[in-house]
PDB file of C-alpha atoms in Angstrom:
ATOM      1  CA  LYS A  25       5.628   2.137   0.202  1.00  0.00           C
ATOM      2  CA  ALA A  26       9.332   1.479   0.415  1.00  0.00           C
ATOM      3  CA  GLY A  27      11.511   4.524   0.980  1.00  0.00           C
ATOM      4  CA  VAL A  28      14.550   5.684  -0.911  1.00  0.00           C
ATOM      5  CA  THR A  29      17.315   3.112  -0.804  1.00  0.00           C
ATOM      6  CA  GLN A  30      20.991   3.717  -1.316  1.00  0.00           C
ATOM      7  CA  THR A  31      23.774   1.216  -1.793  1.00  0.00           C
ATOM      8  CA  PRO A  32      26.293   0.678  -0.478  1.00  0.00           C
ATOM      9  CA  ARG A  33      25.836   2.306   2.912  1.00  0.00           C
ATOM     10  CA  TYR A  34      29.557   2.523   3.618  1.00  0.00           C
ATOM     11  CA  LEU A  35      32.516   2.574   1.307  1.00  0.00           C
ATOM     12  CA  ILE A  36      36.250   2.984   1.734  1.00  0.00           C
ATOM     13  CA  LYS A  37      38.330   3.888  -1.302  1.00  0.00           C
ATOM     14  CA  THR A  38      41.859   5.013  -2.016  1.00  0.00           C
ATOM     15  CA  ARG A  39      42.873   8.295  -3.627  1.00  0.00           C
ATOM     16  CA  GLY A  40      42.834   8.056  -7.388  1.00  0.00           C
ATOM     17  CA  GLN A  41      40.218   5.322  -7.542  1.00  0.00           C
ATOM     18  CA  GLN A  42      36.721   5.782  -8.821  1.00  0.00           C
ATOM     19  CA  VAL A  43      33.429   4.939  -7.149  1.00  0.00           C
ATOM     20  CA  THR A  44      29.821   4.385  -8.170  1.00  0.00           C
ATOM     21  CA  LEU A  45      26.941   4.934  -5.782  1.00  0.00           C
ATOM     22  CA  SER A  46      23.414   3.745  -6.409  1.00  0.00           C
ATOM     23  CA  CYS A  47      20.007   5.142  -5.498  1.00  0.00           C
ATOM     24  CA  SER A  48      16.551   3.639  -5.926  1.00  0.00           C
ATOM     25  CA  PRO A  49      13.780   6.221  -5.544  1.00  0.00           C
ATOM     26  CA  ILE A  50      10.368   5.727  -4.036  1.00  0.00           C
ATOM     27  CA  SER A  51       8.124   3.848  -6.426  1.00  0.00           C
ATOM     28  CA  GLY A  52       6.467   6.309  -8.780  1.00  0.00           C
ATOM     29  CA  HIS A  53       8.997   9.073  -8.156  1.00  0.00           C
ATOM     30  CA  ARG A  54      10.793  10.110 -11.301  1.00  0.00           C
ATOM     31  CA  SER A  55      13.050  12.852 -10.003  1.00  0.00           C
ATOM     32  CA  VAL A  56      16.270  12.003  -8.216  1.00  0.00           C
ATOM     33  CA  SER A  57      18.676  14.496  -6.704  1.00  0.00           C
ATOM     34  CA  TRP A  58      22.077  13.955  -5.170  1.00  0.00           C
ATOM     35  CA  TYR A  59      23.709  15.895  -2.364  1.00  0.00           C
ATOM     36  CA  GLN A  60      27.092  15.862  -0.713  1.00  0.00           C
ATOM     37  CA  GLN A  61      27.273  16.475   3.008  1.00  0.00           C
ATOM     38  CA  THR A  62      30.551  17.299   4.758  1.00  0.00           C
ATOM     39  CA  PRO A  63      31.270  18.874   8.150  1.00  0.00           C
ATOM     40  CA  GLY A  64      33.019  21.793   6.493  1.00  0.00           C
ATOM     41  CA  GLN A  65      30.729  22.587   3.559  1.00  0.00           C
ATOM     42  CA  GLY A  66      27.435  21.264   4.858  1.00  0.00           C
ATOM     43  CA  LEU A  67      24.839  20.054   2.384  1.00  0.00           C
ATOM     44  CA  GLN A  68      25.587  20.849  -1.228  1.00  0.00           C
ATOM     45  CA  PHE A  69      23.531  20.064  -4.285  1.00  0.00           C
ATOM     46  CA  LEU A  70      25.257  17.855  -6.844  1.00  0.00           C
ATOM     47  CA  PHE A  71      22.703  17.229  -9.579  1.00  0.00           C
ATOM     48  CA  GLU A  72      19.113  16.380 -10.373  1.00  0.00           C
ATOM     49  CA  TYR A  73      17.800  13.855 -12.862  1.00  0.00           C
ATOM     50  CA  PHE A  74      14.354  13.453 -14.293  1.00  0.00           C
ATOM     51  CA  SER A  75      13.312  11.048 -17.037  1.00  0.00           C
ATOM     52  CA  GLU A  76      16.932  10.056 -17.609  1.00  0.00           C
ATOM     53  CA  THR A  77      17.968  13.674 -18.218  1.00  0.00           C
ATOM     54  CA  GLN A  78      20.087  15.876 -16.020  1.00  0.00           C
ATOM     55  CA  ARG A  79      18.046  18.976 -15.199  1.00  0.00           C
ATOM     56  CA  ASN A  80      20.313  20.841 -12.843  1.00  0.00           C
ATOM     57  CA  LYS A  81      23.898  20.625 -11.746  1.00  0.00           C
ATOM     58  CA  GLY A  82      25.622  22.097  -8.744  1.00  0.00           C
ATOM     59  CA  ASN A  83      29.059  23.610  -8.603  1.00  0.00           C
ATOM     60  CA  PHE A  84      31.167  20.465  -8.624  1.00  0.00           C
ATOM     61  CA  PRO A  85      34.043  19.450 -10.894  1.00  0.00           C
ATOM     62  CA  GLY A  86      33.551  17.159 -13.847  1.00  0.00           C
ATOM     63  CA  ARG A  87      34.861  14.223 -11.812  1.00  0.00           C
ATOM     64  CA  PHE A  88      31.356  14.017 -10.403  1.00  0.00           C
ATOM     65  CA  SER A  89      28.850  12.585 -12.829  1.00  0.00           C
ATOM     66  CA  GLY A  90      25.580  10.777 -12.727  1.00  0.00           C
ATOM     67  CA  ARG A  91      22.916   9.098 -14.744  1.00  0.00           C
ATOM     68  CA  GLN A  92      19.385   7.885 -14.442  1.00  0.00           C
ATOM     69  CA  PHE A  93      17.890   4.748 -15.883  1.00  0.00           C
ATOM     70  CA  SER A  94      14.483   4.181 -17.406  1.00  0.00           C
ATOM     71  CA  ASN A  95      13.216   2.732 -14.122  1.00  0.00           C
ATOM     72  CA  SER A  96      14.231   6.010 -12.397  1.00  0.00           C
ATOM     73  CA  ARG A  97      17.091   4.395 -10.497  1.00  0.00           C
ATOM     74  CA  SER A  98      20.128   6.629 -10.452  1.00  0.00           C
ATOM     75  CA  GLU A  99      23.848   6.249 -10.072  1.00  0.00           C
ATOM     76  CA  MET A 100      26.508   8.793  -9.365  1.00  0.00           C
ATOM     77  CA  ASN A 101      30.153   8.316 -10.166  1.00  0.00           C
ATOM     78  CA  VAL A 102      33.202  10.037  -8.799  1.00  0.00           C
ATOM     79  CA  SER A 103      36.439   9.500 -10.684  1.00  0.00           C
ATOM     80  CA  THR A 104      39.987  10.128  -9.497  1.00  0.00           C
ATOM     81  CA  LEU A 105      38.959  10.323  -5.875  1.00  0.00           C
ATOM     82  CA  GLU A 106      40.495  12.943  -3.628  1.00  0.00           C
ATOM     83  CA  LEU A 107      40.657  13.028   0.154  1.00  0.00           C
ATOM     84  CA  GLY A 108      38.186  15.910   0.130  1.00  0.00           C
ATOM     85  CA  ASP A 109      35.564  13.693  -1.484  1.00  0.00           C
ATOM     86  CA  SER A 110      35.081  11.911   1.827  1.00  0.00           C
ATOM     87  CA  ALA A 111      31.486  12.695   2.698  1.00  0.00           C
ATOM     88  CA  LEU A 112      27.980  11.449   3.200  1.00  0.00           C
ATOM     89  CA  TYR A 113      26.264  11.265  -0.182  1.00  0.00           C
ATOM     90  CA  LEU A 114      22.533  11.629   0.027  1.00  0.00           C
ATOM     91  CA  CYS A 115      19.994  10.797  -2.602  1.00  0.00           C
ATOM     92  CA  ALA A 116      16.492  12.263  -2.610  1.00  0.00           C
ATOM     93  CA  SER A 117      13.492  11.450  -4.729  1.00  0.00           C
ATOM     94  CA  SER A 118      10.495  13.537  -5.662  1.00  0.00           C
ATOM     95  CA  PRO A 119       7.376  12.829  -7.700  1.00  0.00           C
ATOM     96  CA  LEU A 120       8.025  15.795  -9.968  1.00  0.00           C
ATOM     97  CA  PRO A 121      11.163  17.627 -11.006  1.00  0.00           C
ATOM     98  CA  SER A 122      12.160  21.067  -9.866  1.00  0.00           C
ATOM     99  CA  GLY A 123      10.752  23.993 -11.796  1.00  0.00           C
ATOM    100  CA  THR A 124       7.354  22.524 -12.554  1.00  0.00           C
ATOM    101  CA  GLY A 125       5.544  24.688 -10.053  1.00  0.00           C
ATOM    102  CA  ASN A 126       5.562  22.009  -7.408  1.00  0.00           C
ATOM    103  CA  SER A 127       6.924  22.570  -3.975  1.00  0.00           C
ATOM    104  CA  TYR A 128       9.793  20.169  -4.541  1.00  0.00           C
ATOM    105  CA  GLU A 129       9.211  18.080  -1.465  1.00  0.00           C
ATOM    106  CA  GLN A 130      11.953  15.517  -1.405  1.00  0.00           C
ATOM    107  CA  TYR A 131      12.345  12.243   0.410  1.00  0.00           C
ATOM    108  CA  PHE A 132      15.842  11.273   1.406  1.00  0.00           C
ATOM    109  CA  GLY A 133      17.630   7.977   1.611  1.00  0.00           C
ATOM    110  CA  PRO A 134      19.978   6.997   4.460  1.00  0.00           C
ATOM    111  CA  GLY A 135      23.038   8.013   2.475  1.00  0.00           C
ATOM    112  CA  THR A 136      26.307   6.406   1.487  1.00  0.00           C
ATOM    113  CA  ARG A 137      29.256   7.297   3.669  1.00  0.00           C
ATOM    114  CA  LEU A 138      32.352   7.430   1.493  1.00  0.00           C
ATOM    115  CA  THR A 139      35.779   7.520   3.071  1.00  0.00           C
ATOM    116  CA  VAL A 140      38.774   8.230   0.856  1.00  0.00           C
ATOM    117  CA  THR A 141      42.168   7.292   2.278  1.00  0.00           C
TER     118      THR A 141
ATOM    119  CA  ALA B  24      22.233  35.837  -3.978  1.00  0.00           C
ATOM    120  CA  GLN B  25      20.298  33.152  -2.211  1.00  0.00           C
ATOM    121  CA  LYS B  26      21.321  32.176   1.248  1.00  0.00           C
ATOM    122  CA  VAL B  27      20.057  30.466   4.370  1.00  0.00           C
ATOM    123  CA  THR B  28      21.532  31.331   7.737  1.00  0.00           C
ATOM    124  CA  GLN B  29      21.136  29.258  10.847  1.00  0.00           C
ATOM    125  CA  ALA B  30      23.151  31.254  13.323  1.00  0.00           C
ATOM    126  CA  GLN B  31      22.813  28.760  16.160  1.00  0.00           C
ATOM    127  CA  THR B  32      25.418  26.068  15.670  1.00  0.00           C
ATOM    128  CA  GLU B  33      24.428  24.082  18.729  1.00  0.00           C
ATOM    129  CA  ILE B  34      21.712  24.374  21.348  1.00  0.00           C
ATOM    130  CA  SER B  35      21.535  22.355  24.535  1.00  0.00           C
ATOM    131  CA  VAL B  36      18.457  22.314  26.768  1.00  0.00           C
ATOM    132  CA  VAL B  37      17.015  20.131  29.463  1.00  0.00           C
ATOM    133  CA  GLU B  38      14.078  17.917  28.601  1.00  0.00           C
ATOM    134  CA  LYS B  39      10.652  19.601  28.757  1.00  0.00           C
ATOM    135  CA  GLU B  40      12.062  23.027  28.017  1.00  0.00           C
ATOM    136  CA  ASP B  41      10.841  24.909  24.948  1.00  0.00           C
ATOM    137  CA  VAL B  42      13.418  25.662  22.285  1.00  0.00           C
ATOM    138  CA  THR B  43      13.398  27.827  19.151  1.00  0.00           C
ATOM    139  CA  LEU B  44      15.637  27.270  16.170  1.00  0.00           C
ATOM    140  CA  ASP B  45      16.243  30.330  14.031  1.00  0.00           C
ATOM    141  CA  CYS B  46      16.370  30.483  10.255  1.00  0.00           C
ATOM    142  CA  VAL B  47      16.947  33.610   8.165  1.00  0.00           C
ATOM    143  CA  TYR B  48      16.913  33.474   4.403  1.00  0.00           C
ATOM    144  CA  GLU B  49      17.790  35.695   1.469  1.00  0.00           C
ATOM    145  CA  THR B  50      16.264  35.579  -1.977  1.00  0.00           C
ATOM    146  CA  ARG B  51      15.107  38.037  -4.611  1.00  0.00           C
ATOM    147  CA  ASP B  52      12.487  35.697  -5.947  1.00  0.00           C
ATOM    148  CA  THR B  53       8.852  36.329  -5.109  1.00  0.00           C
ATOM    149  CA  THR B  54       7.971  32.653  -5.316  1.00  0.00           C
ATOM    150  CA  TYR B  55       9.942  30.332  -3.122  1.00  0.00           C
ATOM    151  CA  TYR B  56       9.530  27.542  -0.619  1.00  0.00           C
ATOM    152  CA  LEU B  57      10.996  27.034   2.809  1.00  0.00           C
ATOM    153  CA  PHE B  58      11.617  23.716   4.468  1.00  0.00           C
ATOM    154  CA  TRP B  59      12.714  22.253   7.746  1.00  0.00           C
ATOM    155  CA  TYR B  60      14.376  18.860   7.878  1.00  0.00           C
ATOM    156  CA  LYS B  61      15.556  16.793  10.812  1.00  0.00           C
ATOM    157  CA  GLN B  62      18.673  14.647  10.644  1.00  0.00           C
ATOM    158  CA  PRO B  63      18.943  12.169  13.512  1.00  0.00           C
ATOM    159  CA  PRO B  64      22.224  10.370  14.216  1.00  0.00           C
ATOM    160  CA  SER B  65      21.237   7.674  11.713  1.00  0.00           C
ATOM    161  CA  GLY B  66      21.856  10.236   8.972  1.00  0.00           C
ATOM    162  CA  GLU B  67      18.599  10.153   7.043  1.00  0.00           C
ATOM    163  CA  LEU B  68      17.015  13.544   6.481  1.00  0.00           C
ATOM    164  CA  VAL B  69      13.397  13.629   7.599  1.00  0.00           C
ATOM    165  CA  PHE B  70      11.008  16.167   6.112  1.00  0.00           C
ATOM    166  CA  LEU B  71       9.194  18.245   8.727  1.00  0.00           C
ATOM    167  CA  ILE B  72       7.446  21.092   6.973  1.00  0.00           C
ATOM    168  CA  ARG B  73       7.151  23.037   3.727  1.00  0.00           C
ATOM    169  CA  ARG B  74       5.952  26.636   3.421  1.00  0.00           C
ATOM    170  CA  ASN B  75       5.450  28.650   0.252  1.00  0.00           C
ATOM    171  CA  SER B  76       6.185  32.336   0.063  1.00  0.00           C
ATOM    172  CA  PHE B  77       2.542  33.295  -0.226  1.00  0.00           C
ATOM    173  CA  ASP B  78       1.411  31.573   2.916  1.00  0.00           C
ATOM    174  CA  GLU B  79       2.521  33.341   6.070  1.00  0.00           C
ATOM    175  CA  GLN B  80       0.137  31.495   8.305  1.00  0.00           C
ATOM    176  CA  ASN B  81       1.916  29.933  11.223  1.00  0.00           C
ATOM    177  CA  GLU B  82       1.570  26.208  11.646  1.00  0.00           C
ATOM    178  CA  ILE B  83       1.403  23.924  14.637  1.00  0.00           C
ATOM    179  CA  SER B  84       1.854  20.186  14.528  1.00  0.00           C
ATOM    180  CA  GLY B  85       1.798  18.611  17.938  1.00  0.00           C
ATOM    181  CA  ARG B  86       4.787  19.931  19.864  1.00  0.00           C
ATOM    182  CA  TYR B  87       6.217  21.561  16.740  1.00  0.00           C
ATOM    183  CA  SER B  88       5.340  25.024  15.509  1.00  0.00           C
ATOM    184  CA  TRP B  89       6.703  27.275  12.785  1.00  0.00           C
ATOM    185  CA  ASN B  90       6.688  31.065  12.559  1.00  0.00           C
ATOM    186  CA  PHE B  91       7.115  32.442   9.035  1.00  0.00           C
ATOM    187  CA  GLN B  92       7.663  36.205   8.769  1.00  0.00           C
ATOM    188  CA  LYS B  93       8.412  37.631   5.337  1.00  0.00           C
ATOM    189  CA  SER B  94       9.054  41.078   6.798  1.00  0.00           C
ATOM    190  CA  THR B  95      12.126  39.752   8.583  1.00  0.00           C
ATOM    191  CA  SER B  96      12.860  36.898   6.134  1.00  0.00           C
ATOM    192  CA  SER B  97      12.675  34.410   8.942  1.00  0.00           C
ATOM    193  CA  PHE B  98      11.208  30.953   9.312  1.00  0.00           C
ATOM    194  CA  ASN B  99      11.720  29.891  12.910  1.00  0.00           C
ATOM    195  CA  PHE B 100      10.958  26.509  14.389  1.00  0.00           C
ATOM    196  CA  THR B 101       9.845  25.947  17.980  1.00  0.00           C
ATOM    197  CA  ILE B 102       9.700  22.678  19.861  1.00  0.00           C
ATOM    198  CA  THR B 103       7.497  22.817  22.933  1.00  0.00           C
ATOM    199  CA  ALA B 104       8.175  20.524  25.887  1.00  0.00           C
ATOM    200  CA  SER B 105      11.265  19.061  24.243  1.00  0.00           C
ATOM    201  CA  GLN B 106      12.059  15.371  24.529  1.00  0.00           C
ATOM    202  CA  VAL B 107      15.304  13.444  24.298  1.00  0.00           C
ATOM    203  CA  VAL B 108      14.144  11.979  20.973  1.00  0.00           C
ATOM    204  CA  ASP B 109      14.168  15.488  19.527  1.00  0.00           C
ATOM    205  CA  SER B 110      17.965  15.452  19.683  1.00  0.00           C
ATOM    206  CA  ALA B 111      19.183  15.806  16.102  1.00  0.00           C
ATOM    207  CA  VAL B 112      20.577  18.281  13.615  1.00  0.00           C
ATOM    208  CA  TYR B 113      17.878  20.485  12.137  1.00  0.00           C
ATOM    209  CA  PHE B 114      18.245  22.050   8.724  1.00  0.00           C
ATOM    210  CA  CYS B 115      16.368  24.931   7.206  1.00  0.00           C
ATOM    211  CA  ALA B 116      16.322  25.066   3.407  1.00  0.00           C
ATOM    212  CA  LEU B 117      15.172  27.466   0.709  1.00  0.00           C
ATOM    213  CA  TYR B 118      13.921  26.315  -2.669  1.00  0.00           C
ATOM    214  CA  SER B 119      14.232  29.129  -5.154  1.00  0.00           C
ATOM    215  CA  ASN B 120      15.265  29.449  -8.793  1.00  0.00           C
ATOM    216  CA  TYR B 121      15.381  25.670  -9.240  1.00  0.00           C
ATOM    217  CA  GLN B 122      17.849  25.174  -6.408  1.00  0.00           C
ATOM    218  CA  LEU B 123      17.551  23.934  -2.877  1.00  0.00           C
ATOM    219  CA  ILE B 124      19.857  25.981  -0.653  1.00  0.00           C
ATOM    220  CA  TRP B 125      20.606  24.596   2.783  1.00  0.00           C
ATOM    221  CA  GLY B 126      21.478  26.256   6.029  1.00  0.00           C
ATOM    222  CA  ALA B 127      24.441  24.955   7.995  1.00  0.00           C
ATOM    223  CA  GLY B 128      22.183  23.216  10.477  1.00  0.00           C
ATOM    224  CA  THR B 129      21.606  23.543  14.213  1.00  0.00           C
ATOM    225  CA  LYS B 130      22.584  20.661  16.452  1.00  0.00           C
ATOM    226  CA  LEU B 131      19.962  20.285  19.157  1.00  0.00           C
ATOM    227  CA  ILE B 132      20.854  18.371  22.295  1.00  0.00           C
ATOM    228  CA  ILE B 133      18.103  17.513  24.724  1.00  0.00           C
ATOM    229  CA  LYS B 134      19.412  16.379  28.082  1.00  0.00           C
ATOM    230  CA  PRO B 135      17.303  14.094  30.246  1.00  0.00           C
TER     231      PRO B 135
END
């Protein structure tokens, strides 16, 4: 089974621009979560999608948004980029969503490293 | 409040030594899950173990072992006879109340 794939792997953007990152979950997995990882803040939960619906959202400004398609692929978008948005963005997939009594074991992709200049 | 504390920022040992990574968590929930993940330099987080709050049995998997103690809210991870390939950042995480809360990570350096 193919793992979680994320594209692109590396991205350089300028302040004020917007960016879209893509994540393809493991086949059969319908839950996709996004995380931001920075040296200062560590790993922080962004949001979770299941069946094209956002189930949970972390404490991030509205500039961060996402969506999920009917094939479970997900995209996240960051508008009006700031220098502080430079980070590794990780996507994780799970067979079931959080809160369904499952143990929420997630499988992570390699991440997209975003650099904002 | 839910929190995961990994007090050891960085640990450096010589190959073949045993090493223990500490994890202390806080939650008011009675049902929760604890995880350990490994993040090698490539960046991809690799799942190592999951433990639910009702199962305090310790687990051993090869050179890896985990000690879960609810009385001290700790879920420590021990690598026996460490190898250079064990060098990575290790994260402890708590799943509770629909959120996955991460510790800050412990960077483990195994010197040959």
